[in-house]
Amino acid sequence: MSTSLLVGLLASLVSISSFAESNWPQKPIHLMVPYPPGGNVDLIGRTLSEPLSRALGQPVVVENRAGAGGTIASSEVARADADGYTLLIGDIATHGINPHVYGNLAYDPVEDFAPILQITSVPLVMGIGPKLGVTTFEEFMALAKSSPESIDYASAGNGTPQQLAFEYLKAKTGIEGLHIPYKGSAPARTALIAGEIGVFIDGTLVPSVKEGSVTALAVTGQERSAALPDVPTLMELGVDDYSFASWHGLFAPAGTPADVVETLNAAVNEVLADPEIQQRFAAVNIGLVGGTPEAFAEYVEQQSQQLGELVELAGATNH
């Protein structure tokens, strides 16, 4: 075959392929949330689903697939057809922590997924309810040193960001605290408010702080939260070099066509740039990020290394 004929054939194949992919999407898109309703991941999925449906011209259906620290939904999406119709809102746990916690993880967070973009960066809030009888971080630290047996803290499960954030605080300050895992942020938050547990470090506490059922002692980010501007960071309170943020991102199965990835990336970036969406998330302490698939892939790799060190520190492995 001559060079010109080969070039012409390749050009026609590219044209056909581009035309086929440009028709995507042609049916509803399923957005998997790997946790129960009531947490930040569920909030993010349901807040983005409507504007994303408009941007893509097809319904974006949110489905909760809770269980095993987010591994059930993650495994399901990893095995799904790589056609862009099954997506995952992954997070710091599913793609950063779980590989270091579970020895028999049924998915590879790098090899089995095509990263679309980072959606959020979420500083956590260190909150207390009525159990401990303190109202400031200084009072909490004094109690933790004088009566270490009185300190217990909630998490959304073993190896979750909430556990790692508190274990990091323990390592930085020398305090102790009994870990009480719950099945998700919502029941942990309920236990905190009811006085069943002393402390909870989580990204979903802002509404409870604003309504007065939870007292915020500090935030874990490098800067104060726009949603709680009067609450200091742990670094401001003297915990040197303490910075911890949760995050969320959109993933498709590995092998998803590049044009589909690009379409999704552009659509979500467009939604995240909407001032109304930004205001809705800022009000609940969720910072929006956006960006390219390449930048997100690099970020996930960096986080995996850092979080592996915290998992080891917390002794949270299930190997």
PDB file of C-alpha atoms in Angstrom:
ATOM      1  CA  MET A   1       0.000   0.000   0.000  1.00  0.00           C
ATOM      2  CA  SER A   2       1.347   3.439  -0.881  1.00  0.00           C
ATOM      3  CA  THR A   3       2.100   5.998   1.831  1.00  0.00           C
ATOM      4  CA  SER A   4      -0.658   8.309   0.631  1.00  0.00           C
ATOM      5  CA  LEU A   5      -3.235   5.538   0.689  1.00  0.00           C
ATOM      6  CA  LEU A   6      -2.123   4.495   4.192  1.00  0.00           C
ATOM      7  CA  VAL A   7      -2.319   8.085   5.443  1.00  0.00           C
ATOM      8  CA  GLY A   8      -5.757   8.451   3.887  1.00  0.00           C
ATOM      9  CA  LEU A   9      -6.967   5.237   5.493  1.00  0.00           C
ATOM     10  CA  LEU A  10      -5.643   6.262   8.913  1.00  0.00           C
ATOM     11  CA  ALA A  11      -7.241   9.686   8.550  1.00  0.00           C
ATOM     12  CA  SER A  12     -10.587   8.138   7.748  1.00  0.00           C
ATOM     13  CA  LEU A  13     -10.331   5.789  10.729  1.00  0.00           C
ATOM     14  CA  VAL A  14      -9.509   8.711  13.028  1.00  0.00           C
ATOM     15  CA  SER A  15     -12.425  10.657  11.590  1.00  0.00           C
ATOM     16  CA  ILE A  16     -14.816   7.751  12.172  1.00  0.00           C
ATOM     17  CA  SER A  17     -13.479   7.234  15.693  1.00  0.00           C
ATOM     18  CA  SER A  18     -13.748  10.930  16.546  1.00  0.00           C
ATOM     19  CA  PHE A  19     -17.288  11.061  15.182  1.00  0.00           C
ATOM     20  CA  ALA A  20     -18.295   8.060  17.263  1.00  0.00           C
ATOM     21  CA  GLU A  21     -16.801   9.455  20.425  1.00  0.00           C
ATOM     22  CA  SER A  22     -18.206  12.905  19.808  1.00  0.00           C
ATOM     23  CA  ASN A  23     -21.680  11.368  20.165  1.00  0.00           C
ATOM     24  CA  TRP A  24     -20.953  10.464  23.768  1.00  0.00           C
ATOM     25  CA  PRO A  25     -22.966  10.375  25.960  1.00  0.00           C
ATOM     26  CA  GLN A  26     -26.013   8.662  24.518  1.00  0.00           C
ATOM     27  CA  LYS A  27     -27.534   7.288  27.726  1.00  0.00           C
ATOM     28  CA  PRO A  28     -27.608   7.998  31.479  1.00  0.00           C
ATOM     29  CA  ILE A  29     -24.303   8.073  33.366  1.00  0.00           C
ATOM     30  CA  HIS A  30     -24.044   6.262  36.691  1.00  0.00           C
ATOM     31  CA  LEU A  31     -22.053   8.077  39.354  1.00  0.00           C
ATOM     32  CA  MET A  32     -21.012   5.724  42.139  1.00  0.00           C
ATOM     33  CA  VAL A  33     -20.674   7.079  45.675  1.00  0.00           C
ATOM     34  CA  PRO A  34     -18.718   4.553  47.776  1.00  0.00           C
ATOM     35  CA  TYR A  35     -20.266   5.573  51.109  1.00  0.00           C
ATOM     36  CA  PRO A  36     -23.708   5.862  52.743  1.00  0.00           C
ATOM     37  CA  PRO A  37     -25.880   8.964  52.345  1.00  0.00           C
ATOM     38  CA  GLY A  38     -25.083  11.874  54.637  1.00  0.00           C
ATOM     39  CA  GLY A  39     -21.345  12.275  54.151  1.00  0.00           C
ATOM     40  CA  ASN A  40     -19.326  14.660  52.035  1.00  0.00           C
ATOM     41  CA  VAL A  41     -18.922  12.262  49.106  1.00  0.00           C
ATOM     42  CA  ASP A  42     -22.686  11.827  48.873  1.00  0.00           C
ATOM     43  CA  LEU A  43     -23.169  15.602  49.145  1.00  0.00           C
ATOM     44  CA  ILE A  44     -20.646  16.217  46.377  1.00  0.00           C
ATOM     45  CA  GLY A  45     -22.220  13.652  44.071  1.00  0.00           C
ATOM     46  CA  ARG A  46     -25.744  14.944  44.546  1.00  0.00           C
ATOM     47  CA  THR A  47     -24.747  18.602  44.273  1.00  0.00           C
ATOM     48  CA  LEU A  48     -22.861  18.037  41.015  1.00  0.00           C
ATOM     49  CA  SER A  49     -25.257  15.578  39.396  1.00  0.00           C
ATOM     50  CA  GLU A  50     -27.873  18.095  38.239  1.00  0.00           C
ATOM     51  CA  PRO A  51     -25.557  20.692  36.650  1.00  0.00           C
ATOM     52  CA  LEU A  52     -23.418  17.911  35.202  1.00  0.00           C
ATOM     53  CA  SER A  53     -26.535  16.379  33.659  1.00  0.00           C
ATOM     54  CA  ARG A  54     -27.250  19.692  31.966  1.00  0.00           C
ATOM     55  CA  ALA A  55     -23.664  20.066  30.764  1.00  0.00           C
ATOM     56  CA  LEU A  56     -23.547  16.551  29.282  1.00  0.00           C
ATOM     57  CA  GLY A  57     -27.121  16.377  28.004  1.00  0.00           C
ATOM     58  CA  GLN A  58     -27.851  13.088  29.790  1.00  0.00           C
ATOM     59  CA  PRO A  59     -29.000  12.216  33.313  1.00  0.00           C
ATOM     60  CA  VAL A  60     -26.237  11.666  35.851  1.00  0.00           C
ATOM     61  CA  VAL A  61     -27.637   9.150  38.332  1.00  0.00           C
ATOM     62  CA  VAL A  62     -26.053   8.983  41.789  1.00  0.00           C
ATOM     63  CA  GLU A  63     -25.863   5.507  43.307  1.00  0.00           C
ATOM     64  CA  ASN A  64     -24.639   4.766  46.835  1.00  0.00           C
ATOM     65  CA  ARG A  65     -22.567   1.575  47.035  1.00  0.00           C
ATOM     66  CA  ALA A  66     -21.361   1.641  50.627  1.00  0.00           C
ATOM     67  CA  GLY A  67     -19.173  -0.869  52.374  1.00  0.00           C
ATOM     68  CA  ALA A  68     -15.635  -1.954  53.264  1.00  0.00           C
ATOM     69  CA  GLY A  69     -14.208   1.557  53.419  1.00  0.00           C
ATOM     70  CA  GLY A  70     -15.244   2.420  49.876  1.00  0.00           C
ATOM     71  CA  THR A  71     -13.691  -0.673  48.310  1.00  0.00           C
ATOM     72  CA  ILE A  72     -16.978  -2.223  47.129  1.00  0.00           C
ATOM     73  CA  ALA A  73     -17.936   0.644  44.818  1.00  0.00           C
ATOM     74  CA  SER A  74     -14.330   1.166  43.745  1.00  0.00           C
ATOM     75  CA  SER A  75     -14.018  -2.490  42.744  1.00  0.00           C
ATOM     76  CA  GLU A  76     -17.309  -2.324  40.865  1.00  0.00           C
ATOM     77  CA  VAL A  77     -16.233   0.700  38.849  1.00  0.00           C
ATOM     78  CA  ALA A  78     -12.802  -0.802  38.195  1.00  0.00           C
ATOM     79  CA  ARG A  79     -14.522  -3.808  36.566  1.00  0.00           C
ATOM     80  CA  ALA A  80     -17.111  -1.763  34.653  1.00  0.00           C
ATOM     81  CA  ASP A  81     -17.075  -1.230  30.908  1.00  0.00           C
ATOM     82  CA  ALA A  82     -14.608   1.509  29.974  1.00  0.00           C
ATOM     83  CA  ASP A  83     -17.206   3.539  28.097  1.00  0.00           C
ATOM     84  CA  GLY A  84     -17.652   6.523  30.435  1.00  0.00           C
ATOM     85  CA  TYR A  85     -21.091   5.480  31.641  1.00  0.00           C
ATOM     86  CA  THR A  86     -19.938   4.249  35.054  1.00  0.00           C
ATOM     87  CA  LEU A  87     -17.917   6.721  37.123  1.00  0.00           C
ATOM     88  CA  LEU A  88     -16.655   6.890  40.693  1.00  0.00           C
ATOM     89  CA  ILE A  89     -16.295   9.747  43.116  1.00  0.00           C
ATOM     90  CA  GLY A  90     -13.131   8.421  44.710  1.00  0.00           C
ATOM     91  CA  ASP A  91     -11.419  10.085  47.609  1.00  0.00           C
ATOM     92  CA  ILE A  92      -8.488  10.144  49.965  1.00  0.00           C
ATOM     93  CA  ALA A  93      -9.563   6.740  51.319  1.00  0.00           C
ATOM     94  CA  THR A  94     -10.373   4.799  48.161  1.00  0.00           C
ATOM     95  CA  HIS A  95      -7.288   5.920  46.243  1.00  0.00           C
ATOM     96  CA  GLY A  96      -4.851   7.085  48.909  1.00  0.00           C
ATOM     97  CA  ILE A  97      -5.389   5.138  52.121  1.00  0.00           C
ATOM     98  CA  ASN A  98      -6.982   1.797  51.204  1.00  0.00           C
ATOM     99  CA  PRO A  99      -3.996   0.469  49.238  1.00  0.00           C
ATOM    100  CA  HIS A 100      -2.018   0.644  52.486  1.00  0.00           C
ATOM    101  CA  VAL A 101      -4.793  -0.699  54.728  1.00  0.00           C
ATOM    102  CA  TYR A 102      -6.076  -3.695  52.777  1.00  0.00           C
ATOM    103  CA  GLY A 103      -3.663  -6.437  51.784  1.00  0.00           C
ATOM    104  CA  ASN A 104      -6.094  -8.050  49.349  1.00  0.00           C
ATOM    105  CA  LEU A 105      -7.533  -4.961  47.707  1.00  0.00           C
ATOM    106  CA  ALA A 106      -9.646  -6.004  44.717  1.00  0.00           C
ATOM    107  CA  TYR A 107      -8.558  -3.041  42.605  1.00  0.00           C
ATOM    108  CA  ASP A 108      -5.392  -1.139  41.810  1.00  0.00           C
ATOM    109  CA  PRO A 109      -6.005   2.584  42.416  1.00  0.00           C
ATOM    110  CA  VAL A 110      -3.594   3.527  39.624  1.00  0.00           C
ATOM    111  CA  GLU A 111      -3.772   0.763  37.025  1.00  0.00           C
ATOM    112  CA  ASP A 112      -7.546   0.209  37.149  1.00  0.00           C
ATOM    113  CA  PHE A 113      -8.718   3.815  36.786  1.00  0.00           C
ATOM    114  CA  ALA A 114      -8.546   6.769  34.442  1.00  0.00           C
ATOM    115  CA  PRO A 115      -8.393   9.934  36.585  1.00  0.00           C
ATOM    116  CA  ILE A 116     -10.683  12.705  35.337  1.00  0.00           C
ATOM    117  CA  LEU A 117      -9.899  15.545  37.769  1.00  0.00           C
ATOM    118  CA  GLN A 118      -9.587  16.488  41.411  1.00  0.00           C
ATOM    119  CA  ILE A 119     -12.901  17.885  42.600  1.00  0.00           C
ATOM    120  CA  THR A 120     -12.150  19.082  46.126  1.00  0.00           C
ATOM    121  CA  SER A 121      -9.683  19.754  48.890  1.00  0.00           C
ATOM    122  CA  VAL A 122     -11.357  19.664  52.297  1.00  0.00           C
ATOM    123  CA  PRO A 123      -9.707  20.728  55.557  1.00  0.00           C
ATOM    124  CA  LEU A 124     -11.197  18.836  58.473  1.00  0.00           C
ATOM    125  CA  VAL A 125     -12.788  20.289  61.584  1.00  0.00           C
ATOM    126  CA  MET A 126     -11.850  19.101  65.048  1.00  0.00           C
ATOM    127  CA  GLY A 127     -15.198  19.037  66.783  1.00  0.00           C
ATOM    128  CA  ILE A 128     -16.440  18.136  70.256  1.00  0.00           C
ATOM    129  CA  GLY A 129     -19.899  17.550  71.669  1.00  0.00           C
ATOM    130  CA  PRO A 130     -21.096  17.686  75.274  1.00  0.00           C
ATOM    131  CA  LYS A 131     -19.195  14.641  76.589  1.00  0.00           C
ATOM    132  CA  LEU A 132     -15.848  16.175  77.557  1.00  0.00           C
ATOM    133  CA  GLY A 133     -17.081  19.441  79.061  1.00  0.00           C
ATOM    134  CA  VAL A 134     -14.470  21.622  77.315  1.00  0.00           C
ATOM    135  CA  THR A 135     -14.903  24.436  74.818  1.00  0.00           C
ATOM    136  CA  THR A 136     -11.397  25.303  73.629  1.00  0.00           C
ATOM    137  CA  PHE A 137      -8.392  23.437  72.259  1.00  0.00           C
ATOM    138  CA  GLU A 138      -6.334  24.515  75.264  1.00  0.00           C
ATOM    139  CA  GLU A 139      -8.912  23.010  77.627  1.00  0.00           C
ATOM    140  CA  PHE A 140      -9.020  19.851  75.539  1.00  0.00           C
ATOM    141  CA  MET A 141      -5.230  19.465  75.681  1.00  0.00           C
ATOM    142  CA  ALA A 142      -5.204  20.031  79.436  1.00  0.00           C
ATOM    143  CA  LEU A 143      -7.856  17.335  79.892  1.00  0.00           C
ATOM    144  CA  ALA A 144      -6.028  14.944  77.550  1.00  0.00           C
ATOM    145  CA  LYS A 145      -2.851  15.319  79.630  1.00  0.00           C
ATOM    146  CA  SER A 146      -4.486  15.155  83.059  1.00  0.00           C
ATOM    147  CA  SER A 147      -7.047  12.422  82.253  1.00  0.00           C
ATOM    148  CA  PRO A 148      -5.892  10.573  79.121  1.00  0.00           C
ATOM    149  CA  GLU A 149      -8.342   7.744  79.771  1.00  0.00           C
ATOM    150  CA  SER A 150     -11.244  10.167  79.230  1.00  0.00           C
ATOM    151  CA  ILE A 151     -10.392  10.871  75.588  1.00  0.00           C
ATOM    152  CA  ASP A 152     -12.054   8.847  72.881  1.00  0.00           C
ATOM    153  CA  TYR A 153     -12.535   9.815  69.269  1.00  0.00           C
ATOM    154  CA  ALA A 154     -14.796   8.787  66.414  1.00  0.00           C
ATOM    155  CA  SER A 155     -14.005   7.893  62.841  1.00  0.00           C
ATOM    156  CA  ALA A 156     -15.913   6.661  59.821  1.00  0.00           C
ATOM    157  CA  GLY A 157     -14.064   3.341  60.094  1.00  0.00           C
ATOM    158  CA  ASN A 158     -10.638   1.808  60.462  1.00  0.00           C
ATOM    159  CA  GLY A 159      -8.034   3.468  58.253  1.00  0.00           C
ATOM    160  CA  THR A 160     -10.286   6.388  57.328  1.00  0.00           C
ATOM    161  CA  PRO A 161      -9.112  10.013  57.110  1.00  0.00           C
ATOM    162  CA  GLN A 162     -10.755  10.789  60.445  1.00  0.00           C
ATOM    163  CA  GLN A 163      -8.654   8.158  62.197  1.00  0.00           C
ATOM    164  CA  LEU A 164      -5.439   9.210  60.479  1.00  0.00           C
ATOM    165  CA  ALA A 165      -6.053  12.881  61.290  1.00  0.00           C
ATOM    166  CA  PHE A 166      -6.410  12.144  65.008  1.00  0.00           C
ATOM    167  CA  GLU A 167      -3.498   9.707  65.058  1.00  0.00           C
ATOM    168  CA  TYR A 168      -1.399  12.402  63.404  1.00  0.00           C
ATOM    169  CA  LEU A 169      -2.478  14.794  66.164  1.00  0.00           C
ATOM    170  CA  LYS A 170      -1.503  12.211  68.776  1.00  0.00           C
ATOM    171  CA  ALA A 171       1.938  11.854  67.220  1.00  0.00           C
ATOM    172  CA  LYS A 172       2.435  15.617  67.117  1.00  0.00           C
ATOM    173  CA  THR A 173       1.262  16.351  70.672  1.00  0.00           C
ATOM    174  CA  GLY A 174       1.924  13.180  72.684  1.00  0.00           C
ATOM    175  CA  ILE A 175      -1.692  12.795  73.813  1.00  0.00           C
ATOM    176  CA  GLU A 176      -3.667   9.553  73.766  1.00  0.00           C
ATOM    177  CA  GLY A 177      -7.180   8.723  72.616  1.00  0.00           C
ATOM    178  CA  LEU A 178      -9.285   5.581  72.178  1.00  0.00           C
ATOM    179  CA  HIS A 179     -10.413   5.029  68.591  1.00  0.00           C
ATOM    180  CA  ILE A 180     -14.133   4.247  68.157  1.00  0.00           C
ATOM    181  CA  PRO A 181     -14.955   3.474  64.496  1.00  0.00           C
ATOM    182  CA  TYR A 182     -18.465   4.025  63.124  1.00  0.00           C
ATOM    183  CA  LYS A 183     -20.017   3.011  59.825  1.00  0.00           C
ATOM    184  CA  GLY A 184     -19.649   6.366  58.116  1.00  0.00           C
ATOM    185  CA  SER A 185     -19.444  10.053  58.991  1.00  0.00           C
ATOM    186  CA  ALA A 186     -23.156  10.491  59.604  1.00  0.00           C
ATOM    187  CA  PRO A 187     -23.456   8.018  62.510  1.00  0.00           C
ATOM    188  CA  ALA A 188     -20.152   9.250  63.958  1.00  0.00           C
ATOM    189  CA  ARG A 189     -21.426  12.832  63.875  1.00  0.00           C
ATOM    190  CA  THR A 190     -24.687  11.741  65.519  1.00  0.00           C
ATOM    191  CA  ALA A 191     -22.723   9.997  68.284  1.00  0.00           C
ATOM    192  CA  LEU A 192     -20.643  13.135  68.845  1.00  0.00           C
ATOM    193  CA  ILE A 193     -23.726  15.340  69.176  1.00  0.00           C
ATOM    194  CA  ALA A 194     -25.401  12.835  71.500  1.00  0.00           C
ATOM    195  CA  GLY A 195     -22.397  12.778  73.829  1.00  0.00           C
ATOM    196  CA  GLU A 196     -21.540   9.143  73.136  1.00  0.00           C
ATOM    197  CA  ILE A 197     -18.068  10.091  71.904  1.00  0.00           C
ATOM    198  CA  GLY A 198     -15.677  12.861  72.829  1.00  0.00           C
ATOM    199  CA  VAL A 199     -13.984  14.074  69.654  1.00  0.00           C
ATOM    200  CA  PHE A 200     -14.501  13.788  65.906  1.00  0.00           C
ATOM    201  CA  ILE A 201     -12.209  15.266  63.242  1.00  0.00           C
ATOM    202  CA  ASP A 202     -14.184  15.412  59.999  1.00  0.00           C
ATOM    203  CA  GLY A 203     -15.077  17.560  57.035  1.00  0.00           C
ATOM    204  CA  THR A 204     -18.852  17.349  57.520  1.00  0.00           C
ATOM    205  CA  LEU A 205     -19.119  19.168  60.846  1.00  0.00           C
ATOM    206  CA  VAL A 206     -19.593  22.739  59.614  1.00  0.00           C
ATOM    207  CA  PRO A 207     -23.441  22.699  59.587  1.00  0.00           C
ATOM    208  CA  SER A 208     -23.458  21.187  63.080  1.00  0.00           C
ATOM    209  CA  VAL A 209     -20.998  23.846  64.277  1.00  0.00           C
ATOM    210  CA  LYS A 210     -23.129  26.619  62.804  1.00  0.00           C
ATOM    211  CA  GLU A 211     -26.293  25.297  64.444  1.00  0.00           C
ATOM    212  CA  GLY A 212     -24.506  24.972  67.796  1.00  0.00           C
ATOM    213  CA  SER A 213     -24.658  21.210  68.356  1.00  0.00           C
ATOM    214  CA  VAL A 214     -20.891  20.822  67.862  1.00  0.00           C
ATOM    215  CA  THR A 215     -18.072  23.080  69.084  1.00  0.00           C
ATOM    216  CA  ALA A 216     -15.177  23.520  66.645  1.00  0.00           C
ATOM    217  CA  LEU A 217     -11.811  23.572  68.405  1.00  0.00           C
ATOM    218  CA  ALA A 218      -9.639  23.871  65.292  1.00  0.00           C
ATOM    219  CA  VAL A 219      -9.335  23.144  61.588  1.00  0.00           C
ATOM    220  CA  THR A 220      -6.648  20.929  60.084  1.00  0.00           C
ATOM    221  CA  GLY A 221      -5.730  22.928  56.985  1.00  0.00           C
ATOM    222  CA  GLN A 222      -2.831  25.288  56.462  1.00  0.00           C
ATOM    223  CA  GLU A 223      -5.262  28.209  56.480  1.00  0.00           C
ATOM    224  CA  ARG A 224      -8.523  28.961  58.237  1.00  0.00           C
ATOM    225  CA  SER A 225     -11.711  27.774  56.589  1.00  0.00           C
ATOM    226  CA  ALA A 226     -13.846  30.372  54.838  1.00  0.00           C
ATOM    227  CA  ALA A 227     -16.857  28.592  56.316  1.00  0.00           C
ATOM    228  CA  LEU A 228     -15.513  28.988  59.878  1.00  0.00           C
ATOM    229  CA  PRO A 229     -13.274  32.063  59.770  1.00  0.00           C
ATOM    230  CA  ASP A 230     -13.123  32.420  63.560  1.00  0.00           C
ATOM    231  CA  VAL A 231     -11.801  28.893  64.116  1.00  0.00           C
ATOM    232  CA  PRO A 232      -7.987  28.708  64.228  1.00  0.00           C
ATOM    233  CA  THR A 233      -5.822  26.121  62.527  1.00  0.00           C
ATOM    234  CA  LEU A 234      -3.983  23.551  64.615  1.00  0.00           C
ATOM    235  CA  MET A 235      -0.729  25.175  63.553  1.00  0.00           C
ATOM    236  CA  GLU A 236      -1.940  28.498  64.940  1.00  0.00           C
ATOM    237  CA  LEU A 237      -2.639  26.697  68.191  1.00  0.00           C
ATOM    238  CA  GLY A 238       0.929  25.478  68.429  1.00  0.00           C
ATOM    239  CA  VAL A 239       0.817  22.064  66.751  1.00  0.00           C
ATOM    240  CA  ASP A 240       3.895  22.463  64.567  1.00  0.00           C
ATOM    241  CA  ASP A 241       3.669  21.539  60.883  1.00  0.00           C
ATOM    242  CA  TYR A 242       0.236  19.940  61.269  1.00  0.00           C
ATOM    243  CA  SER A 243      -1.662  20.012  57.987  1.00  0.00           C
ATOM    244  CA  PHE A 244      -4.228  17.459  56.843  1.00  0.00           C
ATOM    245  CA  ALA A 245      -6.872  17.738  54.135  1.00  0.00           C
ATOM    246  CA  SER A 246      -9.282  15.255  52.678  1.00  0.00           C
ATOM    247  CA  TRP A 247      -9.983  15.286  48.940  1.00  0.00           C
ATOM    248  CA  HIS A 248     -12.308  13.872  46.300  1.00  0.00           C
ATOM    249  CA  GLY A 249     -11.964  13.249  42.602  1.00  0.00           C
ATOM    250  CA  LEU A 250     -13.702  11.765  39.606  1.00  0.00           C
ATOM    251  CA  PHE A 251     -12.500   8.481  38.141  1.00  0.00           C
ATOM    252  CA  ALA A 252     -13.493   6.325  35.171  1.00  0.00           C
ATOM    253  CA  PRO A 253     -12.403   2.738  34.498  1.00  0.00           C
ATOM    254  CA  ALA A 254      -8.966   2.375  32.928  1.00  0.00           C
ATOM    255  CA  GLY A 255      -9.129   2.317  29.154  1.00  0.00           C
ATOM    256  CA  THR A 256     -11.909   4.890  28.879  1.00  0.00           C
ATOM    257  CA  PRO A 257     -11.418   6.666  25.520  1.00  0.00           C
ATOM    258  CA  ALA A 258      -9.359   9.845  25.750  1.00  0.00           C
ATOM    259  CA  ASP A 259     -12.098  11.942  24.128  1.00  0.00           C
ATOM    260  CA  VAL A 260     -14.589  10.778  26.753  1.00  0.00           C
ATOM    261  CA  VAL A 261     -12.136  11.652  29.510  1.00  0.00           C
ATOM    262  CA  GLU A 262     -11.612  15.075  27.946  1.00  0.00           C
ATOM    263  CA  THR A 263     -15.363  15.644  27.635  1.00  0.00           C
ATOM    264  CA  LEU A 264     -15.923  14.721  31.275  1.00  0.00           C
ATOM    265  CA  ASN A 265     -12.993  16.846  32.400  1.00  0.00           C
ATOM    266  CA  ALA A 266     -14.271  19.893  30.534  1.00  0.00           C
ATOM    267  CA  ALA A 267     -17.837  19.406  31.784  1.00  0.00           C
ATOM    268  CA  VAL A 268     -16.872  19.060  35.448  1.00  0.00           C
ATOM    269  CA  ASN A 269     -14.438  21.983  35.274  1.00  0.00           C
ATOM    270  CA  GLU A 270     -17.267  24.065  33.822  1.00  0.00           C
ATOM    271  CA  VAL A 271     -19.567  23.072  36.693  1.00  0.00           C
ATOM    272  CA  LEU A 272     -16.904  23.789  39.317  1.00  0.00           C
ATOM    273  CA  ALA A 273     -16.367  27.273  37.875  1.00  0.00           C
ATOM    274  CA  ASP A 274     -20.021  28.200  38.471  1.00  0.00           C
ATOM    275  CA  PRO A 275     -20.115  30.852  41.258  1.00  0.00           C
ATOM    276  CA  GLU A 276     -23.319  29.390  42.670  1.00  0.00           C
ATOM    277  CA  ILE A 277     -21.744  25.940  42.961  1.00  0.00           C
ATOM    278  CA  GLN A 278     -18.643  27.458  44.546  1.00  0.00           C
ATOM    279  CA  GLN A 279     -20.742  29.282  47.130  1.00  0.00           C
ATOM    280  CA  ARG A 280     -22.740  26.166  47.985  1.00  0.00           C
ATOM    281  CA  PHE A 281     -19.589  24.187  48.647  1.00  0.00           C
ATOM    282  CA  ALA A 282     -17.753  26.981  50.465  1.00  0.00           C
ATOM    283  CA  ALA A 283     -20.646  27.219  52.909  1.00  0.00           C
ATOM    284  CA  VAL A 284     -19.932  23.649  54.062  1.00  0.00           C
ATOM    285  CA  ASN A 285     -16.116  23.886  54.138  1.00  0.00           C
ATOM    286  CA  ILE A 286     -15.475  22.246  50.753  1.00  0.00           C
ATOM    287  CA  GLY A 287     -12.882  23.879  48.514  1.00  0.00           C
ATOM    288  CA  LEU A 288     -13.133  23.180  44.796  1.00  0.00           C
ATOM    289  CA  VAL A 289     -10.034  22.383  42.744  1.00  0.00           C
ATOM    290  CA  GLY A 290     -10.552  21.257  39.121  1.00  0.00           C
ATOM    291  CA  GLY A 291      -7.671  20.954  36.679  1.00  0.00           C
ATOM    292  CA  THR A 292      -6.340  18.343  34.272  1.00  0.00           C
ATOM    293  CA  PRO A 293      -6.346  14.531  34.426  1.00  0.00           C
ATOM    294  CA  GLU A 294      -2.541  14.590  34.413  1.00  0.00           C
ATOM    295  CA  ALA A 295      -2.322  16.895  37.423  1.00  0.00           C
ATOM    296  CA  PHE A 296      -4.799  14.737  39.329  1.00  0.00           C
ATOM    297  CA  ALA A 297      -2.891  11.539  38.537  1.00  0.00           C
ATOM    298  CA  GLU A 298       0.303  13.096  39.896  1.00  0.00           C
ATOM    299  CA  TYR A 299      -1.480  14.306  43.029  1.00  0.00           C
ATOM    300  CA  VAL A 300      -2.910  10.843  43.747  1.00  0.00           C
ATOM    301  CA  GLU A 301       0.571   9.315  43.553  1.00  0.00           C
ATOM    302  CA  GLN A 302       1.983  11.912  45.961  1.00  0.00           C
ATOM    303  CA  GLN A 303      -0.864  11.424  48.403  1.00  0.00           C
ATOM    304  CA  SER A 304      -0.494   7.661  48.349  1.00  0.00           C
ATOM    305  CA  GLN A 305       3.075   7.885  49.565  1.00  0.00           C
ATOM    306  CA  GLN A 306       2.302  10.358  52.350  1.00  0.00           C
ATOM    307  CA  LEU A 307      -0.812   8.524  53.508  1.00  0.00           C
ATOM    308  CA  GLY A 308       1.013   5.208  53.587  1.00  0.00           C
ATOM    309  CA  GLU A 309       3.282   6.675  56.251  1.00  0.00           C
ATOM    310  CA  LEU A 310       0.268   7.793  58.321  1.00  0.00           C
ATOM    311  CA  VAL A 311      -1.405   4.383  58.012  1.00  0.00           C
ATOM    312  CA  GLU A 312       1.728   2.769  59.381  1.00  0.00           C
ATOM    313  CA  LEU A 313       1.837   5.331  62.178  1.00  0.00           C
ATOM    314  CA  ALA A 314      -1.787   4.573  63.104  1.00  0.00           C
ATOM    315  CA  GLY A 315      -1.301   0.798  62.873  1.00  0.00           C
ATOM    316  CA  ALA A 316      -4.397   0.722  60.681  1.00  0.00           C
ATOM    317  CA  THR A 317      -3.391  -2.038  58.281  1.00  0.00           C
ATOM    318  CA  ASN A 318      -5.640  -5.081  57.756  1.00  0.00           C
ATOM    319  CA  HIS A 319      -2.844  -7.077  56.101  1.00  0.00           C
TER     320      HIS A 319
END
